[in-house]
Amino acid sequence: MSRDKPPLNPPGFLATQDLKDRGWTPTLIMRFLGEHDQTRPNGLRMGRRRLPPVKLYAETRVLEVERDDAFLAAQARAADARERAERNRAVRDAKRAALLEAAVGSYTPSVHPEPLRKGAVRKAREPYLAGVDFALDRLRREIPKLTASEEARLGELLRERLDEALAAAYAWYPAPHSLPPEQEAAPGRKKGKAKASDWREWDWD
């Protein structure tokens, strides 16, 4: 069964995505081009439903507008606004990430070493997972407007804190962000407490 080829724009026409690739925004399209000139079938589907037709604009009309000084000025302002928005979003994301890092610092797991077989990572971690869940529930209440991705990141950071504590308690426990065994054993690289060959014997389950 052959797959349908994605539909192509007819000669002399540009799709909305083509305009966006050329620096157009929806506002610019509406202001300087207005109603589209033609449509073509959309090759994308959402489940069994085909998406609405793709709007097409005559290339000659687009090129004419792109030579207009009013359009060029508006496009430059739109690009500046987009750059400012991206910078502001990056600053907000960095502040939010720092907030999560600081919040996780309030979780300090207390590990009591047990006589476990070397490499019993799961058995070493299991008694403290409830504490991770408790800490996560507390941070959910304390941090306003927590998103799903931020909650997942918090869980990841809390588990890293637990693994750091377990690595300090058990010489064989792999520390977070530790290098793979083959890299640990590379010439000229400082080795940790565990030998690379030990990893084959560890009980990761």
Coordinates of C-alpha atoms in Angstrom, one line a residue:
M1 CA 0.0 0.0 0.0
S2 CA 1.7 3.2 -1.1
R3 CA 1.6 6.3 1.1
D4 CA 0.0 9.5 -0.1
K5 CA 2.6 12.1 -1.1
P6 CA 2.2 15.4 0.8
P7 CA 0.4 17.9 -1.4
L8 CA 2.5 20.6 -3.0
N9 CA 1.7 24.2 -3.4
P10 CA 0.6 25.1 -7.0
P11 CA 3.1 27.2 -8.9
G12 CA 3.1 30.9 -8.0
F13 CA 1.5 30.4 -4.5
L14 CA 2.9 30.5 -1.0
A15 CA 1.3 28.7 2.0
T16 CA 1.0 30.3 5.4
Q17 CA 4.0 28.4 6.7
D18 CA 6.0 29.7 3.8
L19 CA 5.2 33.2 4.9
K20 CA 6.1 32.5 8.5
D21 CA 9.5 31.2 7.2
R22 CA 10.0 34.5 5.5
G23 CA 9.4 36.5 8.7
W24 CA 5.6 37.1 8.4
T25 CA 3.4 36.9 11.5
P26 CA -0.3 36.2 11.6
T27 CA -0.9 39.9 12.3
L28 CA 1.3 41.0 9.4
I29 CA -0.6 38.5 7.1
M30 CA -4.0 39.9 8.2
R31 CA -2.9 43.5 7.9
F32 CA -1.0 43.5 4.6
L33 CA -2.4 40.5 2.7
G34 CA -5.9 40.1 4.1
E35 CA -8.0 37.3 2.6
H36 CA -6.1 34.3 1.0
D37 CA -6.2 33.8 -2.7
Q38 CA -6.6 30.0 -2.9
T39 CA -6.5 26.8 -0.9
R40 CA -5.1 23.3 -1.2
P41 CA -5.9 20.1 0.6
N42 CA -4.0 19.6 3.9
G43 CA -1.8 16.5 4.0
L44 CA -1.9 16.3 7.8
R45 CA -4.5 14.4 9.8
M46 CA -5.7 14.5 13.4
G47 CA -6.7 10.9 13.9
R48 CA -8.9 10.0 11.0
R49 CA -9.9 13.6 10.4
R50 CA -8.0 15.7 7.8
L51 CA -7.1 19.2 8.9
P52 CA -8.6 22.2 7.3
P53 CA -7.3 23.3 3.8
V54 CA -4.0 25.2 3.7
K55 CA -4.4 28.9 2.8
L56 CA -2.4 30.0 -0.2
Y57 CA -1.3 33.5 -1.2
A58 CA -0.2 34.7 -4.6
E59 CA 3.5 35.0 -4.7
T60 CA 3.5 38.1 -6.8
R61 CA 1.3 39.8 -4.3
V62 CA 3.5 38.7 -1.4
L63 CA 6.7 40.0 -3.2
E64 CA 5.0 43.3 -3.9
V65 CA 4.1 43.8 -0.2
E66 CA 7.6 42.8 0.9
R67 CA 9.0 45.7 -1.0
D68 CA 6.8 48.2 0.7
D69 CA 8.5 50.4 3.4
A70 CA 5.5 50.2 5.7
F71 CA 5.6 46.4 5.7
L72 CA 9.4 46.4 6.2
A73 CA 9.0 48.7 9.2
A74 CA 6.2 46.6 10.7
Q75 CA 8.1 43.4 10.1
A76 CA 11.2 44.8 11.9
R77 CA 9.0 45.9 14.9
A78 CA 7.5 42.4 15.0
A79 CA 10.9 40.8 15.0
D80 CA 12.1 43.1 17.8
A81 CA 9.0 42.2 19.8
R82 CA 9.5 38.5 19.2
E83 CA 13.2 38.8 20.4
R84 CA 12.1 40.7 23.5
A85 CA 9.5 38.0 24.3
E86 CA 12.0 35.2 23.9
R87 CA 14.5 37.0 26.2
N88 CA 11.8 37.6 28.8
R89 CA 10.7 34.0 28.6
A90 CA 14.4 32.8 29.0
V91 CA 14.7 35.0 32.1
R92 CA 11.5 33.7 33.5
D93 CA 12.5 30.1 32.9
A94 CA 15.9 30.7 34.5
K95 CA 14.3 32.2 37.6
R96 CA 11.8 29.4 37.8
A97 CA 14.6 26.8 37.5
A98 CA 16.5 28.5 40.3
L99 CA 13.4 28.5 42.4
L100 CA 13.0 24.7 41.9
E101 CA 16.7 24.1 42.7
A102 CA 16.4 26.2 45.9
A103 CA 13.2 24.4 47.0
V104 CA 14.8 21.0 46.6
G105 CA 17.6 22.1 48.9
S106 CA 15.1 21.9 51.8
Y107 CA 15.0 18.1 51.4
T108 CA 17.9 16.4 53.2
P109 CA 17.4 12.7 53.3
S110 CA 18.9 10.9 56.3
V111 CA 20.3 7.5 55.3
H112 CA 21.0 4.7 57.7
P113 CA 23.2 2.2 55.9
E114 CA 22.2 -1.5 56.0
P115 CA 24.3 -4.6 55.3
L116 CA 23.4 -4.8 51.7
R117 CA 25.1 -6.7 48.9
K118 CA 27.2 -4.5 46.7
G119 CA 25.2 -3.2 43.9
A120 CA 21.7 -3.6 45.5
V121 CA 20.7 -0.2 44.3
R122 CA 17.0 -0.8 44.4
K123 CA 17.0 -2.2 48.0
A124 CA 19.1 0.7 49.1
R125 CA 16.8 3.3 47.6
E126 CA 13.4 1.7 48.4
P127 CA 13.1 2.6 52.1
Y128 CA 13.5 6.3 51.3
L129 CA 11.1 6.7 48.3
A130 CA 8.2 7.5 50.6
G131 CA 10.2 10.4 51.9
V132 CA 10.7 11.7 48.3
D133 CA 7.0 11.5 47.7
F134 CA 6.3 13.4 51.0
A135 CA 8.8 16.1 50.0
L136 CA 7.2 16.4 46.6
D137 CA 3.7 16.8 48.1
R138 CA 5.0 19.5 50.4
L139 CA 6.7 21.4 47.5
R140 CA 3.5 21.1 45.4
R141 CA 1.7 23.1 48.1
E142 CA 4.5 25.6 48.7
I143 CA 5.4 26.5 45.1
P144 CA 2.6 28.5 43.3
K145 CA 1.4 27.6 39.8
L146 CA 3.5 24.5 39.5
T147 CA 3.2 23.0 36.0
A148 CA 3.3 19.3 35.1
S149 CA 6.8 19.6 33.6
E150 CA 8.0 21.5 36.7
E151 CA 6.5 18.9 39.0
A152 CA 8.3 16.2 37.0
R153 CA 11.6 18.2 37.3
L154 CA 11.1 18.5 41.0
G155 CA 10.7 14.7 41.3
E156 CA 13.9 14.3 39.3
L157 CA 15.8 16.7 41.5
L158 CA 14.5 15.1 44.7
R159 CA 15.6 11.6 43.6
E160 CA 19.0 13.0 42.7
R161 CA 19.3 14.4 46.3
L162 CA 18.4 10.9 47.6
D163 CA 20.9 9.3 45.3
E164 CA 23.6 11.7 46.5
A165 CA 22.9 10.8 50.1
L166 CA 22.9 7.1 49.3
A167 CA 26.2 7.4 47.3
A168 CA 27.7 9.0 50.4
A169 CA 26.5 6.2 52.6
Y170 CA 27.4 3.3 50.3
A171 CA 30.8 3.3 48.6
W172 CA 29.4 1.2 45.7
Y173 CA 26.3 3.2 45.1
P174 CA 26.5 5.2 41.8
A175 CA 26.4 8.9 42.3
P176 CA 24.0 11.0 40.2
H177 CA 25.6 12.2 36.9
S178 CA 28.4 9.7 37.3
L179 CA 30.2 8.6 34.1
P180 CA 29.4 5.3 32.4
P181 CA 31.8 2.5 33.4
E182 CA 33.7 2.6 30.1
Q183 CA 34.4 6.3 30.5
E184 CA 35.4 5.9 34.1
A185 CA 38.0 3.3 33.1
A186 CA 39.4 5.5 30.3
P187 CA 43.1 6.2 30.5
G188 CA 44.0 9.4 32.3
R189 CA 40.6 9.7 34.0
K190 CA 40.4 9.7 37.8
K191 CA 38.6 6.7 39.1
G192 CA 36.0 6.7 41.9
K193 CA 35.7 4.3 44.8
A194 CA 34.0 1.6 42.6
K195 CA 35.9 -0.1 39.8
A196 CA 34.4 -0.3 36.4
S197 CA 34.3 -4.1 36.5
D198 CA 32.1 -3.9 39.6
W199 CA 29.1 -2.6 37.6
R200 CA 28.6 -6.0 36.0
E201 CA 28.0 -7.6 39.4
W202 CA 25.6 -5.0 40.8
D203 CA 22.0 -5.9 41.4
W204 CA 20.2 -3.0 39.6
D205 CA 16.8 -4.6 40.3

